[in-house]
Coordinates of C-alpha atoms in Angstrom, one line a residue:
M1 CA -41.2 140.5 178.2
T2 CA -38.3 142.2 176.5
P3 CA -38.4 144.0 173.1
N4 CA -37.4 141.9 170.1
F5 CA -38.5 144.0 167.2
P6 CA -36.8 143.5 163.8
L7 CA -34.8 146.6 163.2
N8 CA -36.9 147.8 160.3
H9 CA -40.1 147.5 162.4
R10 CA -38.7 149.5 165.2
D11 CA -37.5 152.1 162.7
R12 CA -41.0 152.4 161.3
L13 CA -42.4 152.9 164.8
I14 CA -39.9 155.6 165.5
R15 CA -40.4 157.3 162.1
A16 CA -44.1 157.3 162.6
M17 CA -43.8 159.0 166.0
V18 CA -41.3 161.6 164.6
T19 CA -43.5 162.2 161.5
T20 CA -46.6 162.7 163.6
L21 CA -45.1 165.3 165.8
S22 CA -42.2 166.6 163.8
L23 CA -43.9 169.9 162.9
V24 CA -44.4 170.7 166.6
S25 CA -40.9 169.7 167.4
L26 CA -39.3 171.7 164.7
V27 CA -41.2 174.8 165.6
A28 CA -40.4 174.4 169.2
A29 CA -36.8 173.7 168.6
Q30 CA -36.1 176.6 166.2
G31 CA -34.6 179.5 168.0
C32 CA -33.9 177.3 171.1
V33 CA -30.4 176.1 170.2
G34 CA -27.9 177.1 172.9
K35 CA -24.7 178.9 172.0
P36 CA -22.0 176.6 170.6
A37 CA -18.5 177.0 172.0
A38 CA -17.4 179.3 169.1
E39 CA -20.0 181.9 170.0
W40 CA -18.7 182.2 173.6
A41 CA -15.3 183.5 172.2
T42 CA -15.8 187.0 173.5
Q43 CA -16.6 185.9 177.1
P44 CA -14.1 185.0 179.8
D45 CA -12.8 181.4 179.7
A46 CA -14.4 179.0 182.2
Q47 CA -12.2 176.7 184.3
C48 CA -13.0 173.0 184.3
P49 CA -13.7 171.9 187.9
I50 CA -13.2 168.1 187.2
T51 CA -10.7 166.0 185.4
Q52 CA -10.8 167.4 181.8
S53 CA -11.6 164.9 179.1
Q54 CA -9.6 164.8 175.9
Q55 CA -12.0 162.6 174.0
S56 CA -13.4 164.0 170.7
G57 CA -16.7 163.5 169.0
S58 CA -20.2 164.8 168.9
M59 CA -21.8 166.0 172.2
R60 CA -25.3 167.3 171.4
I61 CA -26.8 168.1 174.8
G62 CA -30.6 168.6 175.3
Y63 CA -31.9 170.7 178.2
L64 CA -35.3 172.0 179.2
G65 CA -34.3 175.5 180.4
S66 CA -35.6 175.2 184.0
P67 CA -33.2 175.8 186.9
G68 CA -31.0 172.9 187.9
P69 CA -27.5 171.4 187.6
D70 CA -27.6 171.1 183.8
L71 CA -28.7 174.7 183.3
Y72 CA -25.9 175.7 185.7
V73 CA -23.3 173.8 183.6
Y74 CA -24.8 175.5 180.5
G75 CA -24.8 179.0 181.9
A76 CA -21.2 178.7 183.3
R77 CA -19.9 177.3 180.0
L78 CA -18.4 174.3 181.9
A79 CA -19.1 171.7 179.2
E80 CA -17.0 173.7 176.7
A81 CA -14.2 173.9 179.3
C82 CA -14.2 170.3 180.3
F83 CA -14.6 168.7 176.9
P84 CA -12.4 170.9 174.7
N85 CA -12.0 168.4 171.8
A86 CA -15.8 167.6 171.6
D87 CA -18.2 169.3 169.4
V88 CA -20.4 170.6 172.2
Q89 CA -23.9 171.8 171.1
W90 CA -26.7 172.7 173.4
V91 CA -30.3 172.4 172.2
R92 CA -33.3 173.6 174.3
Y93 CA -36.6 171.7 174.3
P94 CA -40.0 172.7 175.7
T95 CA -40.7 169.3 177.2
G96 CA -39.1 165.9 177.8
Q97 CA -41.4 164.5 175.1
D98 CA -39.8 166.8 172.6
M99 CA -36.4 165.5 173.8
V100 CA -37.6 161.9 173.3
Q101 CA -38.5 162.7 169.7
A102 CA -35.0 164.1 169.2
F103 CA -33.4 160.9 170.6
A104 CA -35.7 158.8 168.4
S105 CA -34.7 160.8 165.2
G106 CA -30.9 160.5 166.1
S107 CA -30.4 164.2 166.6
L108 CA -29.5 164.2 170.3
D109 CA -26.6 162.5 172.2
L110 CA -27.6 163.1 175.8
G111 CA -29.8 165.3 178.0
T112 CA -31.5 165.7 181.3
M113 CA -35.3 165.0 181.3
G114 CA -37.9 163.5 183.6
S115 CA -38.4 159.9 184.6
T116 CA -41.8 159.9 183.0
P117 CA -40.8 160.7 179.4
T118 CA -37.8 158.4 179.8
A119 CA -40.0 155.5 180.9
K120 CA -42.3 156.1 178.0
A121 CA -39.4 156.3 175.5
I122 CA -37.8 153.0 176.6
S123 CA -41.1 151.1 176.8
G124 CA -43.1 149.8 173.8
P125 CA -43.9 150.6 171.1
L126 CA -41.2 153.2 170.9
S127 CA -38.3 151.3 172.6
V128 CA -35.9 154.2 171.8
P129 CA -32.3 152.9 172.3
L130 CA -31.3 154.8 175.4
V131 CA -29.2 154.2 178.6
V132 CA -29.8 155.9 181.9
P133 CA -26.5 156.8 183.7
G134 CA -28.1 158.2 186.8
V135 CA -30.4 160.5 188.7
S136 CA -29.8 164.3 188.9
Y137 CA -32.5 165.0 191.6
Q138 CA -35.8 163.9 192.9
I139 CA -38.5 166.4 192.1
G140 CA -40.1 167.9 195.2
D141 CA -42.0 171.2 195.4
A142 CA -40.5 172.4 192.1
E143 CA -43.6 171.0 190.3
A144 CA -47.0 171.7 191.6
L145 CA -50.7 171.6 190.9
V146 CA -52.2 175.1 191.0
A147 CA -55.9 176.0 190.8
K148 CA -57.8 179.2 190.3
K149 CA -60.8 178.4 192.5
A150 CA -60.6 174.9 193.9
T151 CA -58.9 174.5 197.3
T152 CA -58.5 170.7 197.3
V153 CA -57.7 168.1 194.7
E154 CA -61.1 166.6 195.2
G155 CA -62.6 170.0 194.4
L156 CA -61.2 169.8 190.8
R157 CA -64.1 167.6 189.7
G158 CA -65.4 169.0 186.4
S159 CA -62.4 171.2 185.9
K160 CA -60.2 171.7 182.9
I161 CA -56.5 171.0 183.9
A162 CA -53.5 171.9 181.7
V163 CA -50.3 169.8 181.8
P164 CA -47.5 168.9 179.4
F165 CA -48.4 165.4 178.4
S166 CA -45.9 162.5 179.0
S167 CA -44.0 164.7 181.5
T168 CA -43.3 164.1 185.2
S169 CA -46.0 166.7 186.0
H170 CA -48.5 164.7 183.9
Y171 CA -47.6 161.5 185.9
S172 CA -47.8 163.4 189.2
L173 CA -51.2 164.9 188.2
L174 CA -52.7 161.5 187.3
K175 CA -51.4 160.0 190.6
A176 CA -52.7 163.0 192.6
L177 CA -56.2 162.7 191.0
T178 CA -56.4 158.9 191.5
N179 CA -55.2 159.3 195.1
A180 CA -58.0 161.8 195.7
G181 CA -60.6 159.3 194.3
L182 CA -61.1 161.1 191.0
D183 CA -61.0 159.3 187.6
P184 CA -58.6 161.3 185.3
Q185 CA -60.6 160.2 182.3
Q186 CA -64.1 160.8 183.6
D187 CA -64.1 163.4 186.4
V188 CA -61.8 166.1 184.9
H189 CA -60.8 167.3 181.4
I190 CA -57.0 167.2 181.0
V191 CA -55.5 169.1 178.1
N192 CA -52.0 169.0 176.7
V193 CA -50.4 172.4 177.0
S194 CA -46.7 173.1 176.6
P195 CA -45.2 174.8 179.8
D196 CA -44.2 177.9 177.9
K197 CA -47.9 178.3 176.8
I198 CA -49.5 177.7 180.2
P199 CA -49.1 181.3 181.6
A200 CA -51.0 182.7 178.6
A201 CA -53.7 180.1 178.9
W202 CA -53.9 180.8 182.6
K203 CA -54.8 184.5 181.9
S204 CA -57.8 183.4 179.8
D205 CA -60.8 181.3 180.8
D206 CA -59.4 178.3 178.9
I207 CA -58.2 176.4 182.0
D208 CA -59.1 176.1 185.7
A209 CA -55.8 174.5 187.0
A210 CA -52.4 173.4 185.8
F211 CA -49.6 171.0 187.0
V212 CA -46.3 172.4 185.8
W213 CA -42.7 173.5 186.7
S214 CA -40.9 176.8 186.6
P215 CA -40.7 179.3 185.0
A216 CA -44.4 178.8 184.3
L217 CA -45.1 177.7 187.9
S218 CA -43.6 180.9 189.3
E219 CA -45.9 182.9 187.1
I220 CA -49.2 181.2 187.9
A221 CA -48.8 180.3 191.6
P222 CA -48.9 183.7 193.2
G223 CA -52.4 184.6 194.4
N224 CA -53.8 181.2 193.5
H225 CA -54.2 177.8 195.3
V226 CA -51.3 175.3 195.4
L227 CA -53.2 172.0 195.9
C228 CA -50.3 169.6 196.0
T229 CA -46.7 169.2 194.7
A230 CA -44.6 166.4 193.3
K231 CA -43.2 166.0 196.8
N232 CA -46.7 165.3 198.2
V233 CA -47.2 162.7 195.4
A234 CA -43.8 161.1 196.2
E235 CA -44.7 160.8 199.9
Q236 CA -47.8 158.8 198.7
G237 CA -45.5 156.4 197.0
S238 CA -45.0 157.8 193.5
P239 CA -41.7 159.8 193.2
T240 CA -40.5 161.5 190.0
F241 CA -36.9 162.3 189.1
N242 CA -34.9 164.3 186.7
I243 CA -32.3 162.0 185.1
T244 CA -29.6 161.9 182.5
A245 CA -30.5 159.9 179.4
A246 CA -28.1 159.1 176.6
D247 CA -28.2 157.5 173.2
K248 CA -27.1 153.9 173.6
Q249 CA -24.7 153.8 170.7
W250 CA -23.2 157.3 171.5
A251 CA -22.7 156.2 175.1
A252 CA -20.8 153.0 174.0
D253 CA -18.6 155.1 171.7
H254 CA -18.0 158.0 174.0
G255 CA -17.6 156.5 177.5
E256 CA -15.1 159.2 178.6
L257 CA -17.4 162.0 177.6
L258 CA -20.4 160.4 179.4
S259 CA -18.4 159.7 182.5
G260 CA -17.1 163.3 182.5
W261 CA -20.6 164.6 182.0
M262 CA -21.8 162.7 185.1
A263 CA -18.9 164.0 187.1
L264 CA -19.7 167.6 186.0
Q265 CA -23.4 167.1 186.9
R266 CA -22.5 165.9 190.4
W267 CA -20.1 168.8 190.9
A268 CA -22.8 171.2 189.9
E269 CA -25.2 169.6 192.4
K270 CA -22.8 170.2 195.2
Q271 CA -22.4 173.8 194.2
S272 CA -26.1 174.3 195.2
Q273 CA -24.9 174.1 198.8
S274 CA -21.2 175.0 198.7
N275 CA -21.5 178.1 196.5
H276 CA -25.2 178.7 196.7
S277 CA -25.3 182.4 195.6
D278 CA -23.3 181.6 192.4
Y279 CA -25.5 178.6 191.7
I280 CA -28.6 180.8 192.0
N281 CA -27.2 183.7 189.9
V282 CA -26.0 181.5 187.0
N283 CA -29.3 179.6 186.9
S284 CA -31.2 182.9 187.1
S285 CA -29.4 184.4 184.1
A286 CA -29.7 181.2 182.1
A287 CA -33.3 180.6 182.9
Q288 CA -34.2 184.4 182.6
M289 CA -35.9 184.2 186.0
Q290 CA -35.6 186.4 189.1
P291 CA -33.1 185.1 191.7
D292 CA -35.8 184.7 194.3
Q293 CA -37.9 182.6 192.0
V294 CA -34.9 180.4 191.1
N295 CA -34.1 180.1 194.8
A296 CA -37.6 178.8 195.5
D297 CA -37.4 176.4 192.6
I298 CA -34.1 175.0 193.6
A299 CA -35.4 174.5 197.2
G300 CA -38.0 172.2 195.6
Q301 CA -35.4 169.9 194.2
V302 CA -33.9 167.1 196.3
Y303 CA -30.3 166.6 195.3
L304 CA -29.8 163.0 196.3
P305 CA -26.0 162.8 196.4
V306 CA -25.7 166.0 198.4
N307 CA -28.0 164.6 201.0
N308 CA -26.2 161.2 201.1
S309 CA -29.2 159.3 199.8
D310 CA -28.2 158.5 196.2
I311 CA -30.7 156.4 194.5
S312 CA -29.4 152.9 193.6
R313 CA -29.5 151.3 190.2
D314 CA -32.2 148.9 191.4
Q315 CA -34.4 151.7 192.8
L316 CA -34.1 153.8 189.6
A317 CA -34.9 150.7 187.4
T318 CA -37.9 149.9 189.7
A319 CA -39.2 153.5 189.4
L320 CA -39.0 153.5 185.6
H321 CA -40.8 150.1 185.5
D322 CA -43.5 151.3 187.9
T323 CA -43.9 154.5 185.9
A324 CA -44.3 152.5 182.7
Q325 CA -46.9 150.3 184.3
F326 CA -49.0 153.2 185.4
L327 CA -48.6 154.9 182.0
K328 CA -49.9 151.7 180.4
Q329 CA -53.0 151.8 182.6
Q330 CA -53.6 155.3 181.4
G331 CA -53.1 154.3 177.7
E332 CA -49.8 156.2 177.4
V333 CA -47.7 153.1 176.9
E334 CA -48.6 149.9 175.0
T335 CA -46.0 147.5 176.3
V336 CA -44.2 147.3 179.7
Y337 CA -41.2 145.0 179.6
E338 CA -39.8 142.8 182.4
P339 CA -38.1 144.6 185.3
A340 CA -34.7 143.2 184.2
Y341 CA -35.0 145.1 180.9
Y342 CA -35.2 148.4 182.7
Q343 CA -32.4 147.5 185.0
Q344 CA -30.0 146.7 182.2
L345 CA -30.6 150.2 180.8
V346 CA -29.6 151.9 184.0
V347 CA -25.8 152.1 183.7
N348 CA -25.1 154.0 186.9
Q349 CA -21.9 156.1 186.4
R350 CA -22.4 158.2 189.5
E351 CA -19.4 156.7 191.2
E352 CA -17.2 156.2 188.1
G353 CA -17.8 159.7 187.0
N354 CA -16.9 161.5 190.3
K355 CA -13.3 162.5 189.8
E356 CA -13.0 166.2 190.5
G357 CA -10.1 168.1 189.3

């Protein structure tokens, strides 16, 4: 099945979602806008490491603020250097679900978010018009399930578990619970908590466990029990990824900017090995985390191209389709389309956008 909504019906669905959650989104986004190029004027000019793009136009980039290639590009001011004629604006969001709302409202052009919110966004009833140019990395130990008292996943029965809903951590949590023989809807109480709120909730008696990423993960893990990670869940057949998503119309109109962005992401991924200390330091400053915490977080990310195991278009489309099917079982998605629908949204530009300067 493929979506065939009349335009006005789809718009009503999108407006309904944005209206329902707009208050949360606006509050979360305020004060989270990254510095536009003009505000970097007093800082040393960055040098573009790839073929510079001369295309003009809007380039509103969403990011989550956790260590990774996109945060490195943000911290090193590389987008401003590589796209001098574009109106580059960085906007930080607490979760991928917040980024989906921004895409749906037409206020975002591209960004890096998890495979789970992406699968939800492009499935029904939302059917947000997005394309997926490629994978940044597979999530490994960078996302984990931490408990205060329980020492096994099975031991979480009756516990209250915090997780950002519709995130890769949410998907991994649900899979980890079902793999351990627990019913996520009956055996535990799962609550929706934004990652930036989890450390405070952890200090109270409000929650017993949490599945989350850094910087929240680096705050709650020490001295507590790490029961499993996204890597463990992937090894059981349910991988999660951080991917680039772009507004479909923007991508069609700004192919040079998108191709350049993918090249820049790939270059940044390679820096994690070829210039590791700089990669850690830039991410540390941008994420406001200690270098040792960032180093541990980066170690939990599997940079596919660097390890010569780049995920194919078919594999990514299959992962998005499988994720959507599981989300439907959990009541998170109403309609899962045919595999061919997800495949045609994956416009892999990893090879086209790999021209380094």
